[in-house]
mmCIF file of C-alpha atoms in Angstrom:
data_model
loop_
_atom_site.group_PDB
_atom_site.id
_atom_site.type_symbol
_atom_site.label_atom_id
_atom_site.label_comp_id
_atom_site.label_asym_id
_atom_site.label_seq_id
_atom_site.Cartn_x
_atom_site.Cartn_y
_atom_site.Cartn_z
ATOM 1 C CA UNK A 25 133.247 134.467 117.852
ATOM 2 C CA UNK A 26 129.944 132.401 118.434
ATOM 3 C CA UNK A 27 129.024 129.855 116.459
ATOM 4 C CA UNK A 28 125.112 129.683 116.847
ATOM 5 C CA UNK A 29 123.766 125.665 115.076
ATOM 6 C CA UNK A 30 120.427 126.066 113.584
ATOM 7 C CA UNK A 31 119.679 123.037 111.631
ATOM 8 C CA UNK A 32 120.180 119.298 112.744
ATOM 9 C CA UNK A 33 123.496 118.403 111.662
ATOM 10 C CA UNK A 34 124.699 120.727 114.614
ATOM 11 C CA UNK A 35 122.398 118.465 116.952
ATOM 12 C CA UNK A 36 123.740 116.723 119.930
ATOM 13 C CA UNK A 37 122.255 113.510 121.158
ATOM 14 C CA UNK A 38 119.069 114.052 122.668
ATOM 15 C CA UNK A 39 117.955 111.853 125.844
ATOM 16 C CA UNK A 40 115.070 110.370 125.510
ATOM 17 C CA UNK A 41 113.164 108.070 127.856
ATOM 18 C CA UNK A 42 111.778 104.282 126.183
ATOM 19 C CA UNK A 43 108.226 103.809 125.893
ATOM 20 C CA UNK A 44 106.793 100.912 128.249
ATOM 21 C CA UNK A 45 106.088 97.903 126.188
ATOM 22 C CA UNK A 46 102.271 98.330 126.645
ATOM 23 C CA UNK A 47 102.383 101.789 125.665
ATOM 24 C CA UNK A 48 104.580 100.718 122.055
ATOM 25 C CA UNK A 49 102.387 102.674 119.157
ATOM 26 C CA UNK A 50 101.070 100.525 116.218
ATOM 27 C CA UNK A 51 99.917 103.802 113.988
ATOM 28 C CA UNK A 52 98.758 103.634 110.454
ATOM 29 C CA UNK A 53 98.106 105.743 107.710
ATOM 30 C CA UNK A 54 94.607 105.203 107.100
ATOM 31 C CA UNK A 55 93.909 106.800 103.051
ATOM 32 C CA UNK A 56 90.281 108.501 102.802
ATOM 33 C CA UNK A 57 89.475 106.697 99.287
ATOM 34 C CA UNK A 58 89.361 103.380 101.631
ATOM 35 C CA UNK A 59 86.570 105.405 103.907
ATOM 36 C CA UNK A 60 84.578 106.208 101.429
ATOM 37 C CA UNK A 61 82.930 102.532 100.849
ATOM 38 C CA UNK A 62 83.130 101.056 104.211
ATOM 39 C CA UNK A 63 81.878 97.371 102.646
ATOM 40 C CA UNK A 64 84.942 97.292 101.400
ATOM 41 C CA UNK A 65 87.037 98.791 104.493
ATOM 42 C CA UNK A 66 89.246 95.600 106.055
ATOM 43 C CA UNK A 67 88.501 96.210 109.379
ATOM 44 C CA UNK A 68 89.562 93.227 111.010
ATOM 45 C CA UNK A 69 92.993 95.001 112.313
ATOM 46 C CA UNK A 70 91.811 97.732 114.617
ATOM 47 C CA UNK A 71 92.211 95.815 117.836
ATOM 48 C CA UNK A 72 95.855 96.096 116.790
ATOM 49 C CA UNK A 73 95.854 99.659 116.344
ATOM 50 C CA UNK A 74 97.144 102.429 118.890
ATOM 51 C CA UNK A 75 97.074 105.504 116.202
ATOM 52 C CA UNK A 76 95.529 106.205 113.324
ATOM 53 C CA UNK A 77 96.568 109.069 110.724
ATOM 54 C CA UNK A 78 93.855 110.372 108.081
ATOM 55 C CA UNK A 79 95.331 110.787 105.112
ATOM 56 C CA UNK A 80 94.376 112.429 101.512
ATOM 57 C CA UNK A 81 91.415 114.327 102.449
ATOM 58 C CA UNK A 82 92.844 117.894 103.817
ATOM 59 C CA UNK A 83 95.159 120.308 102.147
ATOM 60 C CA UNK A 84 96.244 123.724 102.816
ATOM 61 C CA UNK A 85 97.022 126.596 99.736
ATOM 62 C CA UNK A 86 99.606 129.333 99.261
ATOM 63 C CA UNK A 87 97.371 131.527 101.325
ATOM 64 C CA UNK A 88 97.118 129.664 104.347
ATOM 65 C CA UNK A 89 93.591 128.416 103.582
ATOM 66 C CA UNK A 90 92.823 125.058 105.014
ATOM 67 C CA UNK A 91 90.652 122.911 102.601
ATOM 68 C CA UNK A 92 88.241 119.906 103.511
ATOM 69 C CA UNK A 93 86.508 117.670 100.650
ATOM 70 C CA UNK A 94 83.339 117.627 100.239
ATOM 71 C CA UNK A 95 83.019 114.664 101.169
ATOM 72 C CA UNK A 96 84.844 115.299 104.769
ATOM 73 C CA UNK A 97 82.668 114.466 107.373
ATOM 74 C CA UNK A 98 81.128 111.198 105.452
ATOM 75 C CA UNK A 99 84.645 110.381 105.427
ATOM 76 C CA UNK A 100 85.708 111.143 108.945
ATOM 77 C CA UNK A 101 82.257 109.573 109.985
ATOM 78 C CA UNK A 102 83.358 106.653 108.762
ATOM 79 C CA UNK A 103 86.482 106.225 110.306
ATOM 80 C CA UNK A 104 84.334 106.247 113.190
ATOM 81 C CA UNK A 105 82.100 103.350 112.744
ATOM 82 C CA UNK A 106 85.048 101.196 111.531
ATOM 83 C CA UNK A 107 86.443 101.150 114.710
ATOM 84 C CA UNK A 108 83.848 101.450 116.949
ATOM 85 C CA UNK A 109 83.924 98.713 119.780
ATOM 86 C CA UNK A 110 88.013 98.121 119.363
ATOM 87 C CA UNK A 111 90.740 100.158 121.731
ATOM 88 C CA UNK A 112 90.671 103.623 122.234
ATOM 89 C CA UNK A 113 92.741 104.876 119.333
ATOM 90 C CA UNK A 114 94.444 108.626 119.391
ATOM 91 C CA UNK A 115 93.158 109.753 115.448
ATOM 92 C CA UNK A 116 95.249 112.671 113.691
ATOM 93 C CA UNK A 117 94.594 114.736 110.558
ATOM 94 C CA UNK A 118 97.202 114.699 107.750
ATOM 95 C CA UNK A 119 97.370 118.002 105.610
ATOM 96 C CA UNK A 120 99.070 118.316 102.331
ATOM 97 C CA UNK A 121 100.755 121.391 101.090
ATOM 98 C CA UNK A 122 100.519 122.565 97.464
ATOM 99 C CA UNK A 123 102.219 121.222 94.758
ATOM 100 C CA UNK A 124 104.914 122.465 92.443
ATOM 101 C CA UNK A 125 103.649 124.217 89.582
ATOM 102 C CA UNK A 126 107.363 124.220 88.100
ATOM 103 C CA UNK A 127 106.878 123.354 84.345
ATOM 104 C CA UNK A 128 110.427 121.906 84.558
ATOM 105 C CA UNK A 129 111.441 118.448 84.233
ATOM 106 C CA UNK A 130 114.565 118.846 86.609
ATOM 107 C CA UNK A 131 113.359 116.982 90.053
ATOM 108 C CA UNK A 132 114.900 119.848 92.330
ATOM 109 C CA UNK A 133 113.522 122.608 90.176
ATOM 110 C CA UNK A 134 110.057 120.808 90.803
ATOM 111 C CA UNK A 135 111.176 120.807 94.834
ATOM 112 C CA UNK A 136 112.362 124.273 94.560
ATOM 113 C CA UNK A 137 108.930 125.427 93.246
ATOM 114 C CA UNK A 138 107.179 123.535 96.058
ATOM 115 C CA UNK A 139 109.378 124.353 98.810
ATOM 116 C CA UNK A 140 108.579 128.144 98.278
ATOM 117 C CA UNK A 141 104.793 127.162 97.631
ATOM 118 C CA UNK A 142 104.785 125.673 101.520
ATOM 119 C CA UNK A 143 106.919 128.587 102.763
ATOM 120 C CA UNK A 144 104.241 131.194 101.297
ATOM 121 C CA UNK A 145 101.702 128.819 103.800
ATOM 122 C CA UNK A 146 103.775 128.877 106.829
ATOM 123 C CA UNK A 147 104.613 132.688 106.339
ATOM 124 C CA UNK A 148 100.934 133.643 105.951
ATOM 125 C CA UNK A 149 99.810 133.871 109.669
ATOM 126 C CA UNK A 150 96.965 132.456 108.837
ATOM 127 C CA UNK A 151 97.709 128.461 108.433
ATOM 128 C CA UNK A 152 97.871 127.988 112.365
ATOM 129 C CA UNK A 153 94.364 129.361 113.784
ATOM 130 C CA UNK A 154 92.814 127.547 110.032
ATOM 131 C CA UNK A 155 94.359 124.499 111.639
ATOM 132 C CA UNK A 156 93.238 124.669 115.341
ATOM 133 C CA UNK A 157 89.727 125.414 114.350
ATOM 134 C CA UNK A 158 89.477 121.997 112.236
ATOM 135 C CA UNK A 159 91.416 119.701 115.165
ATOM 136 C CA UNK A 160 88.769 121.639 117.411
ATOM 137 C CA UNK A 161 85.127 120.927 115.451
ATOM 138 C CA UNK A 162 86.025 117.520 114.580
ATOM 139 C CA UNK A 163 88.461 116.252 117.880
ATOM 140 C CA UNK A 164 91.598 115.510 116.320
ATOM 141 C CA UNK A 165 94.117 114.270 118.798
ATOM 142 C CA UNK A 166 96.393 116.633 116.435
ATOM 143 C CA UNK A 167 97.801 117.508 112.736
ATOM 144 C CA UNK A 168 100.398 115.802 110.576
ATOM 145 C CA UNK A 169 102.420 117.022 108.131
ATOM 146 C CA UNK A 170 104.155 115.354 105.055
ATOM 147 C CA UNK A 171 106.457 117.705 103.736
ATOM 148 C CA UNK A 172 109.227 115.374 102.677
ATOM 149 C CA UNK A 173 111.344 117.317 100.385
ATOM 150 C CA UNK A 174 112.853 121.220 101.719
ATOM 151 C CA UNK A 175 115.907 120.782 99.953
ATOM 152 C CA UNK A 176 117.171 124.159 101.177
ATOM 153 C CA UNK A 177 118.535 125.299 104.423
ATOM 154 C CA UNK A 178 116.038 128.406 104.105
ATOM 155 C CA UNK A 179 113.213 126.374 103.199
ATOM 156 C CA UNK A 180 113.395 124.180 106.435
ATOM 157 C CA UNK A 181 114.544 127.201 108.538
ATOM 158 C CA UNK A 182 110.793 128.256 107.570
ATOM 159 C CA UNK A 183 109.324 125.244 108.272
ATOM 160 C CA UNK A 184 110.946 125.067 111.801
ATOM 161 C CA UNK A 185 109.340 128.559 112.352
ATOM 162 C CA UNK A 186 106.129 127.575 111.241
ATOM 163 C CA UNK A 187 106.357 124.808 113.678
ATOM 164 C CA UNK A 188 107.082 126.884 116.829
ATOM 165 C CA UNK A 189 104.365 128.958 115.728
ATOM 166 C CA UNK A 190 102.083 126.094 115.064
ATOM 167 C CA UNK A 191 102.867 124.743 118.874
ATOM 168 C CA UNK A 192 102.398 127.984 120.333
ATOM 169 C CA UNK A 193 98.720 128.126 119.120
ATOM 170 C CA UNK A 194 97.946 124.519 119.656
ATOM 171 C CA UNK A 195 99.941 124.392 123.229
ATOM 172 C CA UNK A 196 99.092 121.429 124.972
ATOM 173 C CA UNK A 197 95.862 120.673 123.626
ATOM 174 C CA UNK A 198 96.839 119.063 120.214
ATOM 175 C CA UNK A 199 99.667 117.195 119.133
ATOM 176 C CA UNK A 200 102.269 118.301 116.095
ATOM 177 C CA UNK A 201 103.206 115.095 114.151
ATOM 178 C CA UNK A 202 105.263 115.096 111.263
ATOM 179 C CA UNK A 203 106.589 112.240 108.593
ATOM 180 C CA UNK A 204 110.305 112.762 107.778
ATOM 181 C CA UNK A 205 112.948 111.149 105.851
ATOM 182 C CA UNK A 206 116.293 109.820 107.442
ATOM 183 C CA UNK A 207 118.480 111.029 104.835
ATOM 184 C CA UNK A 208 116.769 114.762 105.110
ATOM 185 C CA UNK A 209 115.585 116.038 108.014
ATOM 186 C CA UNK A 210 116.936 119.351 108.904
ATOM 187 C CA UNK A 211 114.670 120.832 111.341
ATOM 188 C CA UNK A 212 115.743 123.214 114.027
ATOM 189 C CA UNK A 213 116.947 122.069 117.592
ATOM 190 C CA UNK A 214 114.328 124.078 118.947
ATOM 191 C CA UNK A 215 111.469 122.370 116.361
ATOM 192 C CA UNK A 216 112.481 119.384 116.923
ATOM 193 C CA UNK A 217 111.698 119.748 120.233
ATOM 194 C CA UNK A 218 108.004 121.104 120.115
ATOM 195 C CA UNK A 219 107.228 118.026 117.697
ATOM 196 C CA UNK A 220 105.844 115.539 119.595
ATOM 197 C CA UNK A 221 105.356 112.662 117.247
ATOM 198 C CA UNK A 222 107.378 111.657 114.255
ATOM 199 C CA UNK A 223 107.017 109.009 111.412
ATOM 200 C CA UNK A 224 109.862 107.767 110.152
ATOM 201 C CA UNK A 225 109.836 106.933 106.225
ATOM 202 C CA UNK A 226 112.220 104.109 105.998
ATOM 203 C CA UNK A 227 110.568 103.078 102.741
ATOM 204 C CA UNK A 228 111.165 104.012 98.764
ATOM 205 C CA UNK A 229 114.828 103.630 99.535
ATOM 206 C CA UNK A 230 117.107 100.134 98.258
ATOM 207 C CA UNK A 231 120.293 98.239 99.048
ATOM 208 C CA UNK A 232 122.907 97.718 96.428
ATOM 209 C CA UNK A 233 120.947 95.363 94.893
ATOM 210 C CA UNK A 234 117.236 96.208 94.655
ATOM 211 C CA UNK A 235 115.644 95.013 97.698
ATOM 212 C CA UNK A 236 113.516 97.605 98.678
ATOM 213 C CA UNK A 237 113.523 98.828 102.553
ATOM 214 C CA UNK A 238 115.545 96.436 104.071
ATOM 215 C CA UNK A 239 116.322 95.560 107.856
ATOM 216 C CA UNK A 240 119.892 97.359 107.437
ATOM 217 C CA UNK A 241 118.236 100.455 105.785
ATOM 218 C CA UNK A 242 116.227 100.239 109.081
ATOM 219 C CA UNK A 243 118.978 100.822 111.088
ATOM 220 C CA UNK A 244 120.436 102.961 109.330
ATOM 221 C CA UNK A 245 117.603 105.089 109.022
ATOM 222 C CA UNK A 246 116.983 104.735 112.745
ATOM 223 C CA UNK A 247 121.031 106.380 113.128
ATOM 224 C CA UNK A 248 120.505 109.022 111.113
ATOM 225 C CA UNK A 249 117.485 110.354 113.277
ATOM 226 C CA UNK A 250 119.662 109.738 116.342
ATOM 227 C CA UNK A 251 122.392 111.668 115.075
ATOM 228 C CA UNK A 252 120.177 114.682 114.028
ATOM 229 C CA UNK A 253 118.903 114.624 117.564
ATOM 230 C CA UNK A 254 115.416 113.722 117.930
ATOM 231 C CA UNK A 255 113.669 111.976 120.800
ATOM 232 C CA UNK A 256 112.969 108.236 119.742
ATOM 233 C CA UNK A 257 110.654 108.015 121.946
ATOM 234 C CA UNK A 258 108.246 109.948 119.939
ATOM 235 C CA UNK A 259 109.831 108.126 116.216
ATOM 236 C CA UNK A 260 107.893 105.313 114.885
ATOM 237 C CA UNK A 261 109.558 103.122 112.139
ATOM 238 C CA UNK A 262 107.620 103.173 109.131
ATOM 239 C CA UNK A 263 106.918 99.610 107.945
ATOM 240 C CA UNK A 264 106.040 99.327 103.852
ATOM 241 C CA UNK A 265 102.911 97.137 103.115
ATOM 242 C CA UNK A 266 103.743 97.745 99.449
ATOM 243 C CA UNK A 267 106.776 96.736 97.196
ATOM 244 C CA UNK A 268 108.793 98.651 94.959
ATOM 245 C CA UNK A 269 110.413 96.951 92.183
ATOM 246 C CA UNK A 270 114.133 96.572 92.333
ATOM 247 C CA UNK A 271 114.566 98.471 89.193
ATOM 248 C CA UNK A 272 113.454 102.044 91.278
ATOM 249 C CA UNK A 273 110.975 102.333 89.030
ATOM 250 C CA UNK A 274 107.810 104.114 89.909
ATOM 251 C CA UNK A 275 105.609 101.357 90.909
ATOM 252 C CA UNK A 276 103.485 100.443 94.166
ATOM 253 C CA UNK A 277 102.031 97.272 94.800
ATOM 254 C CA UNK A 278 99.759 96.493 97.793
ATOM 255 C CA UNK A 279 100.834 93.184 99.613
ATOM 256 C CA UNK A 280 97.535 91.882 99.891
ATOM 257 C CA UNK A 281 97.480 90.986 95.611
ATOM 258 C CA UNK A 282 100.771 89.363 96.337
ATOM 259 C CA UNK A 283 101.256 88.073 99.348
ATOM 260 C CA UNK A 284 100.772 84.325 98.174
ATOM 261 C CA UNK A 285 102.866 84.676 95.205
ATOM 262 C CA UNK A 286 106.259 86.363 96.482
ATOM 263 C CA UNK A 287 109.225 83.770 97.332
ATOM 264 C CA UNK A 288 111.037 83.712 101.081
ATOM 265 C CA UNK A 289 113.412 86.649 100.362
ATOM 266 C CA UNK A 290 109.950 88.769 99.202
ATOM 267 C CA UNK A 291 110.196 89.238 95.755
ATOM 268 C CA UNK A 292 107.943 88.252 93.061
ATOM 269 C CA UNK A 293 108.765 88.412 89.198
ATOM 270 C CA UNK A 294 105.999 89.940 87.034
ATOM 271 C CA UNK A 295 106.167 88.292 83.683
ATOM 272 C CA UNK A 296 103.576 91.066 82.431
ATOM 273 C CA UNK A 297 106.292 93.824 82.748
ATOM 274 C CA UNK A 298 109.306 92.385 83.114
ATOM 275 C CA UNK A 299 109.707 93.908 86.844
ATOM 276 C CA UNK A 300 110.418 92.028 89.934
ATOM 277 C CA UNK A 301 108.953 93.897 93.188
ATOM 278 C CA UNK A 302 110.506 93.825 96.456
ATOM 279 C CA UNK A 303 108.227 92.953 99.276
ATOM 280 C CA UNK A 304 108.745 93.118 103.046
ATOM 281 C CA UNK A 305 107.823 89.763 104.366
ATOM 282 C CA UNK A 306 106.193 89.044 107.817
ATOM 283 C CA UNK A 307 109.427 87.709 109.045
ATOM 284 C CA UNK A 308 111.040 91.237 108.032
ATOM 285 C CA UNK A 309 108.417 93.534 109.294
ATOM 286 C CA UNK A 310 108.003 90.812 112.924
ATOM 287 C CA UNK A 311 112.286 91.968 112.841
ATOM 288 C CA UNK A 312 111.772 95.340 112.178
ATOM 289 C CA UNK A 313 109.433 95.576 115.110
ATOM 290 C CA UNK A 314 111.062 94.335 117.412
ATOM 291 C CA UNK A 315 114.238 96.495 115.717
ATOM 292 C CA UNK A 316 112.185 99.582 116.941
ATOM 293 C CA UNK A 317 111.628 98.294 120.262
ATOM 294 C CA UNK A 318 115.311 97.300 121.442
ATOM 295 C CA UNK A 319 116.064 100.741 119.834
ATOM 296 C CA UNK A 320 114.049 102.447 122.068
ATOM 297 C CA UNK A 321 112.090 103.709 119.636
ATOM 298 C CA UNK A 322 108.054 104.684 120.241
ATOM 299 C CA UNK A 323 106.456 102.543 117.930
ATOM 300 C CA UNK A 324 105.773 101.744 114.277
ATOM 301 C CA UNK A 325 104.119 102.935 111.430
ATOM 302 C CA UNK A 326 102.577 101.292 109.113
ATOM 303 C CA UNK A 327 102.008 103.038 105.303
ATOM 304 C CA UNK A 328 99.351 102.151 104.267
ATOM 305 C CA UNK A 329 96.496 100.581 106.245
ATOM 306 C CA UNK A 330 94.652 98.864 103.176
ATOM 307 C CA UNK A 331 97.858 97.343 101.537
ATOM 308 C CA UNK A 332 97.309 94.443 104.300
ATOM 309 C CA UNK A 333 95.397 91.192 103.987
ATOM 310 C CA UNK A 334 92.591 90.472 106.980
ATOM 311 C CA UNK A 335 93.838 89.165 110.594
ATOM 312 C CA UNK A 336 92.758 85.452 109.777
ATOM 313 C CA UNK A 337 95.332 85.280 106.905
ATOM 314 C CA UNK A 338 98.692 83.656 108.316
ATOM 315 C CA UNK A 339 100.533 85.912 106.475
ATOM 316 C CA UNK A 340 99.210 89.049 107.657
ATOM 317 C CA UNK A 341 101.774 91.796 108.466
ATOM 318 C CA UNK A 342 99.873 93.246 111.223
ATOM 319 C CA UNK A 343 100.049 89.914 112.773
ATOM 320 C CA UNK A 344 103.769 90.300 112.374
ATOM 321 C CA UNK A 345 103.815 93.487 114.295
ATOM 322 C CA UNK A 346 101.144 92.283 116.883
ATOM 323 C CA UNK A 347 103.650 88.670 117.346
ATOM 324 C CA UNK A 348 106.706 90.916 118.163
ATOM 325 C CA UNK A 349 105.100 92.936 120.856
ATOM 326 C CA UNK A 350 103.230 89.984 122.349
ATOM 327 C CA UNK A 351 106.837 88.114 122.380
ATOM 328 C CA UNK A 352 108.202 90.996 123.931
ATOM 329 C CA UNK A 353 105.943 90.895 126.865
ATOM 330 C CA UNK A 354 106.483 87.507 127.456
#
C-alpha cells in the first residue's frame, strides 16, 4: 500500500535559502480608502518600503468574474504619485473572494458557505485569464489572495488546484502571493511550492492573558509554517499596527490615536468602554524584526500601512522595523 500526503501536515521540512540582509522585504498592506484622498495619505514611510500590497479595491464572484471599482485607476493612480521619487517598490493586487451568504449564526456554517462560494471561483476556468489580463493592463508585479478560512480538507484541496492552475497561466511573469494563518494552512506540497510569496498573519490571536500578538505567538507562528513546509524565504511576519482588546472582542484600533497614551507593556485602558487594547510597541515590533531575520525568514509585513504615525514621530513603528535592519547591517 501507498500512502500518497496531499495537504501540509504530511509536509517535510523544506530547504530554503536566507534572504541577504539588503534584500529583507518591508511590505505593507496599503487599503484603497487611504488612496482615495492623497492630502491625507502619510507618505513619509515609503523610503522604508520594499513591497506594497493594494488592498480593498478588487474582488472576484462565484463566476470567476474579476471586478474593479469604479474608482480603480484614480485609486491605483494614486498609489503612484505617493511614492514617486522613493525606492523602486514591487506593487501587488489583493483580490477578495465572495462572502458567505449563510443566514446562520454558527461561525463554521458562515465558513462553510464561503468556502464553497471561492471553490465555485477557482472551479470556473475563468478566474485565471480574468486575473492575468488585470496584472497585465495595469503592471502588477502579481496577485494576492486572502482566503483565510477553508476549514475543509476539500475546500483547500481546491484552492491548491486553483493555484497550480493560476501559476501555469501567469508562469514566470507574475508573482502568486498569498496571506495565511499559522494555525490553518493546509495547502498542497505541490502549491506550496508554485507560491512564491507568503504573508504570515501572526495577528488577531492572544496569550493566556489578553495580550494580543505577542513575541512568543511570533514564534510560534513562525514553527507552525516550518512544520507545514513552506520556504521562509518567501514568509514575511505580519506585524499589527492596530490593537485588539484583551477581552477578544471585535475591536481595531489604529496605533497612531494611541500611540502616546498606551503604557510600556502596550496597553491602554479605555474608560469609555470599559476595554483595555493590546498594542504592539516599537520595542516589540524592532524584536519581532529582527525575530524574522535570525529565522531566516524573507521579510515583514506590516497590516495596515495607515495605522502608523509619520517617520519624524519617535515612536513610529516603521522606524522600529527600519532600526532592526539598519542594526543588522552593522
Amino acid at each position: 500500500a501507498v500512502t500518497v500526503c496531499i495537504f501540509s501536515s504530511c509536509s517535510k521540512k523544506t530547504e530554503s535559502t536566507p534572504v541577504k540582509i539588503d534584500d529583507f522585504r518591508v511590505t505593507s498592506y496599503i487599503l484603497a480608502d487611504g488612496l482615495r484622498n492623497l492630502e491625507t495619505l502619510d507618505k513619509t514611510h515609503f523610503e522604508q518600503i520594499t513591497d506594497i500590497i493594494l488592498f480593498g479595491c478588487a474582488n472576484f464572484d462565484e463566476e470567476g468574474n474579476l471586478i474593479l471599482d469604479d474608482d480603480f485607476d484614480t485609486v491605483y493612480e494614486n498609489l503612484k504619485l505617493a511614492i514617486q521619487g522613493t525606492r523602486e517598490k514591487r506593487i501587488y493586487l489583493n483580490i477578495l473572494g465572495p462572502k458567505s451568504q449563510s443566514e446562520s449564526e454558527d461561525w463554521n456554517e458562515q465558513m462553510k458557505d464561503q468556502a464553497q462560494r471561492h471553490t465555485n471561483a477557482f472551479e470556473s476556468g475563468k478566474l485565471e485569464e480574468n486575473i492575468k489580463n488585470t496584472l497585465q493592463k495595469y503592471g502588477f508585479k502579481g496577485v494576492y489572495f486572502d482566503y483565510e478560512f477553508p476549514i475543509k480538507n476539500k475546500y483547500w484541496k481546491s484552492y491548491s488546484e486553483f493555484l497550480l492552475s493560476l501559476n501555469e497561466t501567469l508562469k514566470d511573469e507574475y508573482d502568486i502571493g498569498l496571506a495565511v494563518a499559522g494555525w490553518d494552512a493546509k495547502l498542497s506540497d505541490r502549491a506550496k511550492s508554485v507560491v512564491d510569496r507568503v504573508e504570515l498573519m501572526s495577528y488577531d490571536l492572544w496569550d493566556d492573558d489578553g495580550n494580543h500578538a505577542t513575541y512568543e505567538i511570533a514564534q510560534d507562528d513562525i514553527k507552525k509554517l516550518k512544520k507545514a513546509g513552506f520556504d521562509m524565504a518567501k514568509v514575511d511576519l505580519g506585524l499589527p499596527f492596530y490593537a485588539r482588546p484583551t477581552d477578544k472582542g471585535a475591536y481595531w484600533y489604529d496605533y497612531a490615536n494611541y500611540y502616546d497614551k498606551i503604557d510600556e507593556n502596550g496597553l491602554y485602558k479605555d474608560d469609555e468602554t470599559g476595554l483595555t487594547f493590546s498594542f504592539n510597541t516599537p520595542e516589540l515590533i524592532g524584536e519581532k524584526t529582527k525575530l524574522a531575520i535570525d529565522e531566516g525568514l524573507g521579510g515583514v509585513m506590516v497590516w495596515h500601512h495607515a495605522c502608523d504615525v509619520p517617520a519624524d514621530n519617535e515612536k513610529s513603528l516603521y522606524n522600529a522595523v527600519e532600526n532592526s535592519i539598519q542594526a543588522e547591517k552593522a
